[in-house]
mmCIF file of C-alpha atoms and ligand atoms in Angstrom:
data_model
loop_
_atom_site.group_PDB
_atom_site.id
_atom_site.type_symbol
_atom_site.label_atom_id
_atom_site.label_comp_id
_atom_site.label_asym_id
_atom_site.label_seq_id
_atom_site.Cartn_x
_atom_site.Cartn_y
_atom_site.Cartn_z
ATOM 1 C CA UNK A 1 32.249 -56.391 53.022
ATOM 2 C CA UNK A 2 33.434 -55.672 49.428
ATOM 3 C CA UNK A 3 32.084 -52.376 47.786
ATOM 4 C CA UNK A 4 29.080 -53.243 45.845
ATOM 5 C CA UNK A 5 29.393 -53.555 42.166
ATOM 6 C CA UNK A 6 27.651 -50.666 40.637
ATOM 7 C CA UNK A 7 26.335 -52.694 37.792
ATOM 8 C CA UNK A 8 24.137 -54.673 40.301
ATOM 9 C CA UNK A 9 22.230 -51.469 41.150
ATOM 10 C CA UNK A 10 21.576 -49.645 37.940
ATOM 11 C CA UNK A 11 17.972 -49.920 38.393
ATOM 12 C CA UNK A 12 17.641 -48.284 41.788
ATOM 13 C CA UNK A 13 20.634 -45.877 41.656
ATOM 14 C CA UNK A 14 18.942 -42.454 40.897
ATOM 15 C CA UNK A 15 22.444 -40.738 41.282
ATOM 16 C CA UNK A 16 23.900 -42.894 38.350
ATOM 17 C CA UNK A 17 20.966 -43.315 36.029
ATOM 18 C CA UNK A 18 21.918 -45.066 33.004
ATOM 19 C CA UNK A 19 21.463 -43.072 29.532
ATOM 20 C CA UNK A 20 21.702 -44.655 26.093
ATOM 21 C CA UNK A 21 21.496 -43.727 22.627
ATOM 22 C CA UNK A 22 20.933 -45.754 19.452
ATOM 23 C CA UNK A 23 22.725 -45.266 16.025
ATOM 24 C CA UNK A 24 20.826 -46.621 12.911
ATOM 25 C CA UNK A 25 21.556 -46.523 9.245
ATOM 26 C CA UNK A 26 19.039 -45.148 6.645
ATOM 27 C CA UNK A 27 17.613 -48.130 4.641
ATOM 28 C CA UNK A 28 18.128 -48.751 1.034
ATOM 29 C CA UNK A 29 15.162 -50.966 0.175
ATOM 30 C CA UNK A 30 11.522 -51.615 1.330
ATOM 31 C CA UNK A 31 12.793 -54.527 3.330
ATOM 32 C CA UNK A 32 15.531 -52.934 5.171
ATOM 33 C CA UNK A 33 13.046 -50.012 6.030
ATOM 34 C CA UNK A 34 10.818 -52.585 7.571
ATOM 35 C CA UNK A 35 13.587 -54.146 9.543
ATOM 36 C CA UNK A 36 14.813 -50.560 10.719
ATOM 37 C CA UNK A 37 11.259 -49.643 11.963
ATOM 38 C CA UNK A 38 10.903 -52.737 13.676
ATOM 39 C CA UNK A 39 13.931 -52.034 15.411
ATOM 40 C CA UNK A 40 12.931 -48.500 16.355
ATOM 41 C CA UNK A 41 9.645 -49.789 17.349
ATOM 42 C CA UNK A 42 11.222 -52.288 19.842
ATOM 43 C CA UNK A 43 14.010 -49.977 21.127
ATOM 44 C CA UNK A 44 11.774 -46.736 21.623
ATOM 45 C CA UNK A 45 10.058 -47.638 24.593
ATOM 46 C CA UNK A 46 13.314 -47.711 26.385
ATOM 47 C CA UNK A 47 13.359 -43.983 26.120
ATOM 48 C CA UNK A 48 16.720 -43.327 24.604
ATOM 49 C CA UNK A 49 18.460 -39.966 25.284
ATOM 50 C CA UNK A 50 18.578 -39.656 21.347
ATOM 51 C CA UNK A 51 18.848 -41.771 18.204
ATOM 52 C CA UNK A 52 21.250 -40.982 15.403
ATOM 53 C CA UNK A 53 21.080 -41.668 11.833
ATOM 54 C CA UNK A 54 24.226 -42.168 9.684
ATOM 55 C CA UNK A 55 25.204 -40.138 6.655
ATOM 56 C CA UNK A 56 26.463 -42.584 3.748
ATOM 57 C CA UNK A 57 30.049 -42.217 2.575
ATOM 58 C CA UNK A 58 30.698 -39.077 0.776
ATOM 59 C CA UNK A 59 27.091 -37.937 1.546
ATOM 60 C CA UNK A 60 25.800 -40.720 -0.638
ATOM 61 C CA UNK A 61 22.667 -41.235 1.637
ATOM 62 C CA UNK A 62 21.926 -37.415 2.102
ATOM 63 C CA UNK A 63 18.101 -37.821 1.048
ATOM 64 C CA UNK A 64 17.588 -41.168 2.739
ATOM 65 C CA UNK A 65 19.274 -40.026 6.107
ATOM 66 C CA UNK A 66 17.046 -36.860 5.937
ATOM 67 C CA UNK A 67 13.956 -38.828 5.131
ATOM 68 C CA UNK A 68 14.657 -41.281 8.150
ATOM 69 C CA UNK A 69 15.350 -38.291 10.582
ATOM 70 C CA UNK A 70 12.227 -36.607 9.585
ATOM 71 C CA UNK A 71 10.090 -39.739 9.970
ATOM 72 C CA UNK A 72 11.630 -40.113 13.535
ATOM 73 C CA UNK A 73 10.568 -36.660 14.107
ATOM 74 C CA UNK A 74 7.006 -36.845 13.024
ATOM 75 C CA UNK A 75 6.131 -40.361 13.891
ATOM 76 C CA UNK A 76 7.676 -40.880 17.282
ATOM 77 C CA UNK A 77 8.528 -39.311 20.546
ATOM 78 C CA UNK A 78 12.375 -39.851 19.971
ATOM 79 C CA UNK A 79 14.948 -37.145 19.685
ATOM 80 C CA UNK A 80 16.894 -37.670 16.255
ATOM 81 C CA UNK A 81 20.578 -36.585 15.709
ATOM 82 C CA UNK A 82 21.452 -36.399 12.084
ATOM 83 C CA UNK A 83 25.010 -37.460 11.125
ATOM 84 C CA UNK A 84 26.583 -35.183 8.664
ATOM 85 C CA UNK A 85 29.923 -35.166 6.860
ATOM 86 C CA UNK A 86 31.745 -32.466 5.037
ATOM 87 C CA UNK A 87 33.960 -34.560 2.593
ATOM 88 C CA UNK A 88 33.282 -34.024 -1.104
ATOM 89 C CA UNK A 89 30.874 -31.226 -0.553
ATOM 90 C CA UNK A 90 31.107 -27.285 -1.058
ATOM 91 C CA UNK A 91 30.254 -25.132 1.982
ATOM 92 C CA UNK A 92 26.930 -24.106 0.329
ATOM 93 C CA UNK A 93 25.770 -27.699 -0.194
ATOM 94 C CA UNK A 94 26.553 -28.644 3.521
ATOM 95 C CA UNK A 95 24.980 -25.519 4.685
ATOM 96 C CA UNK A 96 21.789 -26.073 2.759
ATOM 97 C CA UNK A 97 21.585 -29.457 4.717
ATOM 98 C CA UNK A 98 22.213 -27.874 7.974
ATOM 99 C CA UNK A 99 19.471 -25.280 7.185
ATOM 100 C CA UNK A 100 17.116 -27.932 6.202
ATOM 101 C CA UNK A 101 17.602 -29.885 9.429
ATOM 102 C CA UNK A 102 17.121 -26.656 11.481
ATOM 103 C CA UNK A 103 14.029 -25.944 9.710
ATOM 104 C CA UNK A 104 12.498 -29.515 10.064
ATOM 105 C CA UNK A 105 13.099 -29.164 13.774
ATOM 106 C CA UNK A 106 16.282 -31.199 14.302
ATOM 107 C CA UNK A 107 18.272 -30.058 17.248
ATOM 108 C CA UNK A 108 21.224 -32.440 17.323
ATOM 109 C CA UNK A 109 23.882 -33.105 14.583
ATOM 110 C CA UNK A 110 26.762 -35.649 14.742
ATOM 111 C CA UNK A 111 29.489 -33.727 12.976
ATOM 112 C CA UNK A 112 32.062 -35.704 11.002
ATOM 113 C CA UNK A 113 34.809 -35.126 8.257
ATOM 114 C CA UNK A 114 34.096 -38.282 6.601
ATOM 115 C CA UNK A 115 36.239 -40.775 4.751
ATOM 116 C CA UNK A 116 38.274 -39.702 1.848
ATOM 117 C CA UNK A 117 36.476 -40.403 -1.419
ATOM 118 C CA UNK A 118 38.766 -43.142 -2.554
ATOM 119 C CA UNK A 119 38.296 -45.074 0.699
ATOM 120 C CA UNK A 120 40.142 -45.265 4.044
ATOM 121 C CA UNK A 121 43.848 -45.165 3.356
ATOM 122 C CA UNK A 122 43.888 -42.696 0.589
ATOM 123 C CA UNK A 123 44.941 -39.283 1.437
ATOM 124 C CA UNK A 124 42.081 -36.835 2.545
ATOM 125 C CA UNK A 125 41.798 -33.848 0.466
ATOM 126 C CA UNK A 126 39.174 -31.190 1.557
ATOM 127 C CA UNK A 127 36.538 -30.130 -0.967
ATOM 128 C CA UNK A 128 38.234 -26.640 -2.557
ATOM 129 C CA UNK A 129 35.181 -24.806 -1.559
ATOM 130 C CA UNK A 130 34.223 -26.965 1.475
ATOM 131 C CA UNK A 131 34.713 -27.175 5.304
ATOM 132 C CA UNK A 132 38.302 -28.233 6.077
ATOM 133 C CA UNK A 133 37.689 -30.753 8.697
ATOM 134 C CA UNK A 134 35.187 -31.839 11.299
ATOM 135 C CA UNK A 135 36.218 -28.798 13.642
ATOM 136 C CA UNK A 136 35.600 -26.354 10.871
ATOM 137 C CA UNK A 137 32.259 -28.102 10.343
ATOM 138 C CA UNK A 138 31.298 -27.832 14.035
ATOM 139 C CA UNK A 139 31.973 -24.049 13.671
ATOM 140 C CA UNK A 140 29.775 -24.094 10.494
ATOM 141 C CA UNK A 141 26.803 -25.654 12.156
ATOM 142 C CA UNK A 142 26.986 -23.411 15.238
ATOM 143 C CA UNK A 143 27.122 -20.276 13.076
ATOM 144 C CA UNK A 144 23.832 -21.245 11.233
ATOM 145 C CA UNK A 145 21.560 -22.614 13.933
ATOM 146 C CA UNK A 146 21.263 -23.284 17.566
ATOM 147 C CA UNK A 147 21.828 -27.164 17.325
ATOM 148 C CA UNK A 148 23.558 -29.539 19.721
ATOM 149 C CA UNK A 149 26.645 -30.918 18.104
ATOM 150 C CA UNK A 150 28.274 -34.297 18.914
ATOM 151 C CA UNK A 151 31.601 -35.455 17.341
ATOM 152 C CA UNK A 152 33.688 -38.594 16.944
ATOM 153 C CA UNK A 153 36.553 -39.809 19.157
ATOM 154 C CA UNK A 154 39.034 -42.712 18.580
ATOM 155 C CA UNK A 155 40.215 -44.386 21.704
ATOM 156 C CA UNK A 156 42.695 -46.583 19.452
ATOM 157 C CA UNK A 157 43.615 -43.718 17.027
ATOM 158 C CA UNK A 158 42.085 -42.871 13.958
ATOM 159 C CA UNK A 159 43.612 -44.812 10.917
ATOM 160 C CA UNK A 160 44.618 -41.433 9.282
ATOM 161 C CA UNK A 161 46.400 -39.761 12.570
ATOM 162 C CA UNK A 162 49.950 -39.855 13.230
ATOM 163 C CA UNK A 163 49.531 -40.385 16.929
ATOM 164 C CA UNK A 164 46.958 -40.298 19.749
ATOM 165 C CA UNK A 165 48.143 -37.022 20.841
ATOM 166 C CA UNK A 166 47.239 -35.779 17.303
ATOM 167 C CA UNK A 167 43.764 -37.113 17.722
ATOM 168 C CA UNK A 168 43.294 -35.579 21.192
ATOM 169 C CA UNK A 169 44.544 -32.221 19.513
ATOM 170 C CA UNK A 170 41.675 -32.700 16.961
ATOM 171 C CA UNK A 171 39.059 -33.582 19.426
ATOM 172 C CA UNK A 172 40.126 -30.440 21.629
ATOM 173 C CA UNK A 173 39.797 -28.429 18.449
ATOM 174 C CA UNK A 174 36.394 -29.882 17.836
ATOM 175 C CA UNK A 175 35.207 -28.947 21.397
ATOM 176 C CA UNK A 176 36.796 -25.526 21.031
ATOM 177 C CA UNK A 177 34.521 -25.124 18.081
ATOM 178 C CA UNK A 178 31.236 -25.824 20.057
ATOM 179 C CA UNK A 179 31.154 -29.677 20.251
ATOM 180 C CA UNK A 180 29.319 -30.728 23.560
ATOM 181 C CA UNK A 181 29.585 -34.753 23.308
ATOM 182 C CA UNK A 182 31.928 -37.117 21.658
ATOM 183 C CA UNK A 183 30.855 -40.669 20.709
ATOM 184 C CA UNK A 184 33.871 -43.120 20.507
ATOM 185 C CA UNK A 185 34.625 -45.525 17.773
ATOM 186 C CA UNK A 186 33.816 -49.109 19.001
ATOM 187 C CA UNK A 187 36.349 -50.954 20.972
ATOM 188 C CA UNK A 188 36.398 -54.459 22.702
ATOM 189 C CA UNK A 189 39.093 -53.802 25.684
ATOM 190 C CA UNK A 190 37.736 -51.332 27.975
ATOM 191 C CA UNK A 191 41.323 -50.381 29.218
ATOM 192 C CA UNK A 192 41.671 -48.771 25.862
ATOM 193 C CA UNK A 193 38.715 -46.495 26.523
ATOM 194 C CA UNK A 194 39.776 -45.457 29.976
ATOM 195 C CA UNK A 195 43.289 -44.895 28.841
ATOM 196 C CA UNK A 196 42.103 -42.370 26.069
ATOM 197 C CA UNK A 197 39.740 -40.825 28.581
ATOM 198 C CA UNK A 198 42.390 -40.058 31.021
ATOM 199 C CA UNK A 199 44.566 -38.544 28.180
ATOM 200 C CA UNK A 200 41.478 -36.347 26.953
ATOM 201 C CA UNK A 201 40.778 -35.132 30.673
ATOM 202 C CA UNK A 202 44.543 -34.237 31.068
ATOM 203 C CA UNK A 203 44.437 -32.164 27.713
ATOM 204 C CA UNK A 204 41.485 -30.227 29.357
ATOM 205 C CA UNK A 205 38.608 -31.731 27.366
ATOM 206 C CA UNK A 206 35.620 -31.840 29.681
ATOM 207 C CA UNK A 207 32.775 -32.934 27.502
ATOM 208 C CA UNK A 208 31.317 -36.366 28.101
ATOM 209 C CA UNK A 209 33.198 -39.089 25.783
ATOM 210 C CA UNK A 210 30.542 -41.600 25.424
ATOM 211 C CA UNK A 211 31.582 -45.193 24.797
ATOM 212 C CA UNK A 212 30.293 -46.624 21.370
ATOM 213 C CA UNK A 213 29.380 -50.152 21.829
ATOM 214 C CA UNK A 214 29.109 -52.571 18.822
ATOM 215 C CA UNK A 215 27.366 -55.718 19.788
ATOM 216 C CA UNK A 216 28.789 -58.417 17.619
ATOM 217 C CA UNK A 217 26.056 -59.705 15.653
ATOM 218 C CA UNK A 218 28.451 -61.134 13.053
ATOM 219 C CA UNK A 219 31.912 -61.593 14.045
ATOM 220 C CA UNK A 220 33.279 -61.552 10.500
ATOM 221 C CA UNK A 221 31.582 -58.387 9.686
ATOM 222 C CA UNK A 222 32.690 -56.768 12.772
ATOM 223 C CA UNK A 223 36.440 -57.866 12.180
ATOM 224 C CA UNK A 224 36.173 -56.197 8.783
ATOM 225 C CA UNK A 225 34.725 -52.875 10.216
ATOM 226 C CA UNK A 226 37.514 -52.957 12.856
ATOM 227 C CA UNK A 227 40.232 -53.368 10.358
ATOM 228 C CA UNK A 228 38.714 -50.227 8.328
ATOM 229 C CA UNK A 229 38.380 -48.111 11.544
ATOM 230 C CA UNK A 230 41.697 -48.829 13.425
ATOM 231 C CA UNK A 231 39.799 -50.733 16.236
ATOM 232 C CA UNK A 232 41.737 -53.793 17.356
ATOM 233 C CA UNK A 233 40.119 -57.286 17.662
ATOM 234 C CA UNK A 234 41.649 -58.804 20.709
ATOM 235 C CA UNK A 235 42.607 -62.695 20.076
ATOM 236 C CA UNK A 236 40.341 -63.651 22.943
ATOM 237 C CA UNK A 237 37.257 -62.128 20.979
ATOM 238 C CA UNK A 238 38.182 -64.214 18.097
ATOM 239 C CA UNK A 239 38.643 -67.298 20.116
ATOM 240 C CA UNK A 240 35.041 -66.959 21.666
ATOM 241 C CA UNK A 241 33.479 -67.001 18.141
ATOM 242 C CA UNK A 242 35.792 -69.436 16.907
ATOM 243 C CA UNK A 243 34.029 -72.413 15.280
ATOM 244 C CA UNK A 244 30.632 -70.940 15.461
ATOM 245 C CA UNK A 245 30.282 -69.897 11.699
ATOM 246 C CA UNK A 246 27.373 -72.182 10.922
ATOM 247 C CA UNK A 247 25.703 -71.838 14.405
ATOM 248 C CA UNK A 248 23.926 -68.577 14.437
ATOM 249 C CA UNK A 249 21.937 -69.450 17.639
ATOM 250 C CA UNK A 250 25.152 -69.891 19.833
ATOM 251 C CA UNK A 251 26.880 -67.028 18.052
ATOM 252 C CA UNK A 252 23.934 -64.642 19.313
ATOM 253 C CA UNK A 253 24.455 -66.090 22.904
ATOM 254 C CA UNK A 254 28.169 -65.449 22.722
ATOM 255 C CA UNK A 255 27.622 -61.958 21.561
ATOM 256 C CA UNK A 256 25.113 -61.163 24.239
ATOM 257 C CA UNK A 257 27.739 -62.740 26.774
ATOM 258 C CA UNK A 258 30.608 -60.518 25.345
ATOM 259 C CA UNK A 259 28.560 -57.112 25.221
ATOM 260 C CA UNK A 260 27.136 -57.932 28.805
ATOM 261 C CA UNK A 261 30.659 -58.444 30.107
ATOM 262 C CA UNK A 262 32.021 -55.064 28.528
ATOM 263 C CA UNK A 263 29.059 -52.757 29.289
ATOM 264 C CA UNK A 264 28.845 -54.212 33.121
ATOM 265 C CA UNK A 265 32.421 -53.593 33.569
ATOM 266 C CA UNK A 266 32.224 -50.038 32.227
ATOM 267 C CA UNK A 267 29.218 -49.298 34.670
ATOM 268 C CA UNK A 268 31.569 -50.785 37.395
ATOM 269 C CA UNK A 269 33.904 -48.428 36.422
ATOM 270 C CA UNK A 270 31.676 -45.411 36.724
ATOM 271 C CA UNK A 271 30.404 -45.012 32.889
ATOM 272 C CA UNK A 272 26.722 -44.050 32.870
ATOM 273 C CA UNK A 273 26.163 -43.144 29.180
ATOM 274 C CA UNK A 274 26.369 -45.699 26.397
ATOM 275 C CA UNK A 275 25.876 -45.238 22.542
ATOM 276 C CA UNK A 276 24.929 -48.468 20.744
ATOM 277 C CA UNK A 277 25.913 -49.343 17.224
ATOM 278 C CA UNK A 278 22.517 -51.259 16.431
ATOM 279 C CA UNK A 279 23.245 -52.094 12.800
ATOM 280 C CA UNK A 280 19.357 -51.429 12.674
ATOM 281 C CA UNK A 281 18.552 -54.793 14.918
ATOM 282 C CA UNK A 282 16.983 -54.623 18.399
ATOM 283 C CA UNK A 283 17.324 -57.777 20.000
ATOM 284 C CA UNK A 284 20.909 -57.835 21.353
ATOM 285 C CA UNK A 285 20.692 -54.056 22.226
ATOM 286 C CA UNK A 286 17.372 -54.532 23.957
ATOM 287 C CA UNK A 287 18.636 -57.411 25.954
ATOM 288 C CA UNK A 288 21.833 -55.426 26.971
ATOM 289 C CA UNK A 289 19.736 -52.303 27.938
ATOM 290 C CA UNK A 290 17.470 -54.666 30.080
ATOM 291 C CA UNK A 291 20.618 -55.736 31.849
ATOM 292 C CA UNK A 292 21.632 -52.191 32.309
ATOM 293 C CA UNK A 293 18.235 -51.783 34.294
ATOM 294 C CA UNK A 294 16.315 -49.860 31.363
ATOM 295 C CA UNK A 295 12.525 -50.969 31.320
ATOM 296 C CA UNK A 296 10.053 -49.960 28.725
ATOM 297 C CA UNK A 297 8.454 -46.685 29.393
ATOM 298 C CA UNK A 298 10.292 -46.136 32.643
ATOM 299 C CA UNK A 299 12.943 -43.297 33.375
ATOM 300 C CA UNK A 300 15.582 -44.996 35.636
ATOM 301 C CA UNK A 301 15.207 -43.460 39.036
ATOM 302 C CA UNK A 302 14.397 -44.565 42.714
ATOM 303 C CA UNK A 303 16.850 -44.715 45.295
ATOM 304 C CA UNK A 304 20.397 -43.717 45.734
ATOM 305 C CA UNK A 305 23.097 -46.270 46.217
ATOM 306 C CA UNK A 306 23.607 -45.415 49.637
ATOM 307 C CA UNK A 307 20.037 -46.437 50.341
ATOM 308 C CA UNK A 308 20.453 -49.793 48.733
ATOM 309 C CA UNK A 309 23.544 -50.221 51.062
ATOM 310 C CA UNK A 310 21.440 -49.464 53.944
ATOM 311 C CA UNK A 311 18.532 -51.624 52.922
ATOM 312 C CA UNK A 312 21.066 -54.492 52.341
ATOM 313 C CA UNK A 313 22.872 -54.022 55.615
HETATM 314 C C1 LIG B 1 30.597 -42.191 16.199
HETATM 315 C C2 LIG B 1 30.900 -42.047 14.820
HETATM 316 C C3 LIG B 1 30.079 -41.765 13.896
HETATM 317 C C4 LIG B 1 30.279 -41.851 12.436
HETATM 318 N N1 LIG B 1 29.373 -41.591 11.670
HETATM 319 C C5 LIG B 1 29.681 -41.502 10.114
HETATM 320 C C6 LIG B 1 28.680 -41.365 9.233
HETATM 321 O O1 LIG B 1 27.477 -41.134 9.560
HETATM 322 N N2 LIG B 1 28.930 -41.170 8.104
HETATM 323 C C7 LIG B 1 30.395 -41.363 7.464
HETATM 324 O O2 LIG B 1 30.692 -41.214 6.395
HETATM 325 N N3 LIG B 1 31.382 -41.474 8.581
HETATM 326 C C8 LIG B 1 30.982 -41.720 9.805
HETATM 327 N N4 LIG B 1 32.058 -42.051 10.791
HETATM 328 C C9 LIG B 1 33.533 -42.071 10.409
HETATM 329 C C10 LIG B 1 34.206 -40.703 9.936
HETATM 330 O O3 LIG B 1 33.429 -40.150 8.948
HETATM 331 C C11 LIG B 1 35.603 -41.307 9.633
HETATM 332 O O4 LIG B 1 36.392 -42.125 10.481
HETATM 333 C C12 LIG B 1 36.265 -40.224 9.029
HETATM 334 O O5 LIG B 1 37.629 -40.842 8.372
HETATM 335 C C13 LIG B 1 37.016 -39.220 10.038
HETATM 336 O O6 LIG B 1 35.959 -38.233 10.262
HETATM 337 P P1 LIG B 1 36.123 -37.696 11.744
HETATM 338 O O7 LIG B 1 34.978 -36.502 11.686
HETATM 339 O O8 LIG B 1 35.490 -38.892 12.512
HETATM 340 O O9 LIG B 1 37.498 -37.320 11.711
HETATM 341 P P2 LIG B 1 38.079 -36.107 12.568
HETATM 342 O O10 LIG B 1 37.821 -36.083 14.060
HETATM 343 O O11 LIG B 1 38.102 -34.905 11.763
HETATM 344 O O12 LIG B 1 39.799 -37.038 12.236
HETATM 345 C C14 LIG B 1 40.006 -38.012 12.988
HETATM 346 C C15 LIG B 1 41.457 -38.058 13.246
HETATM 347 O O13 LIG B 1 42.188 -38.189 11.943
HETATM 348 C C16 LIG B 1 43.335 -37.386 11.977
HETATM 349 N N5 LIG B 1 43.181 -36.506 10.748
HETATM 350 C C17 LIG B 1 42.025 -35.989 10.276
HETATM 351 N N6 LIG B 1 42.283 -35.507 9.154
HETATM 352 C C18 LIG B 1 43.765 -35.629 8.997
HETATM 353 C C19 LIG B 1 44.544 -35.410 7.960
HETATM 354 N N7 LIG B 1 44.166 -34.607 6.939
HETATM 355 N N8 LIG B 1 45.842 -35.737 8.109
HETATM 356 C C20 LIG B 1 46.354 -36.560 9.136
HETATM 357 N N9 LIG B 1 45.618 -36.856 10.072
HETATM 358 C C21 LIG B 1 44.374 -36.357 10.030
HETATM 359 C C22 LIG B 1 43.334 -36.547 13.157
HETATM 360 O O14 LIG B 1 44.386 -36.802 14.155
HETATM 361 C C23 LIG B 1 41.864 -36.853 13.641
HETATM 362 O O15 LIG B 1 41.981 -36.852 15.166
HETATM 363 C C24 LIG B 1 31.739 -42.058 12.074
HETATM 364 C C25 LIG B 1 32.697 -42.338 12.961
HETATM 365 C C26 LIG B 1 32.314 -42.248 14.431
HETATM 366 C C27 LIG B 1 33.355 -42.500 15.656
#
């Protein structure tokens, strides 16, 4: 008999329980605030490991990020992780944000350098009195408070980077500074992620490198994000959305199928943790989590895979 596909047993395999985290962005308007909180309300019962809130380019959402994180802390049982960048800010300004988070009870920061002020493609220049890069920021956070730190990883290379090897060196520097988890930029071809994982492990990086999954709610928007972040968009993906510009209902079904294929293949290949770029929308992410075996209010556990094999035999 062929070995069972691990993704068929996510609900009942205690040794390999699936863990998810959700990323949101801070809302700009009251309408967006309502949409965000509807999404949080729908996804919270799936008991994510944590939920993260992004920090706008150049720190432009500092107050809104803080307010959203604080509301998650006070109004939900969720564990928030606040994104923080060091671009265009002095060390004192960034330290004040870290201290405010620590005082508010935030115990997890996603530490990032941030994009250059003039946008991606422009040369990055650190603020004269600021943290030099993401690794330096990780050290700063660890010096100030006992806070868990996650960082970024780029399976297809960061656009500024000269090579994947340089990227891996940067990830190693962030780990050496105290980061305990990396979350990847989104990707659509799983082989890209596994190749990167092999290279990171070969470089002695042992922390979890959690795949960032972008359910394609809107193909044109996803393609434009990809162009900016260095992620590639395979021809087969474009072909799947071809001709659906005016057909949102079919587009959504295709998006669910594409994301399902991706995450189940990752599970089959041993991945248990996933970070979802929700774009503040719950429906696709909820459906994918359901496929992964998550149910409202229930921690995954029960039997080990060996029990299932025995039951089936
Ligand atoms: C999971 C995740 C969450 C993110 N959240 C946010 C957010 O909330 N707000 C936001 O503004 N942005 C966010 N970003 C985007 C991120 O800020 C940008 O990609 C930024 O350009 C790099 O920051 P970093 O910390 O990822 O980079 P780093 O890890 O510091 O660098 C990325 C790579 O670029 C190369 N590199 C860096 N600096 C240089 C240099 N000076 N010269 C040559 N090569 C260099 C290195 O090889 C390095 O590996 C996020 C990205 C990811 C993957």
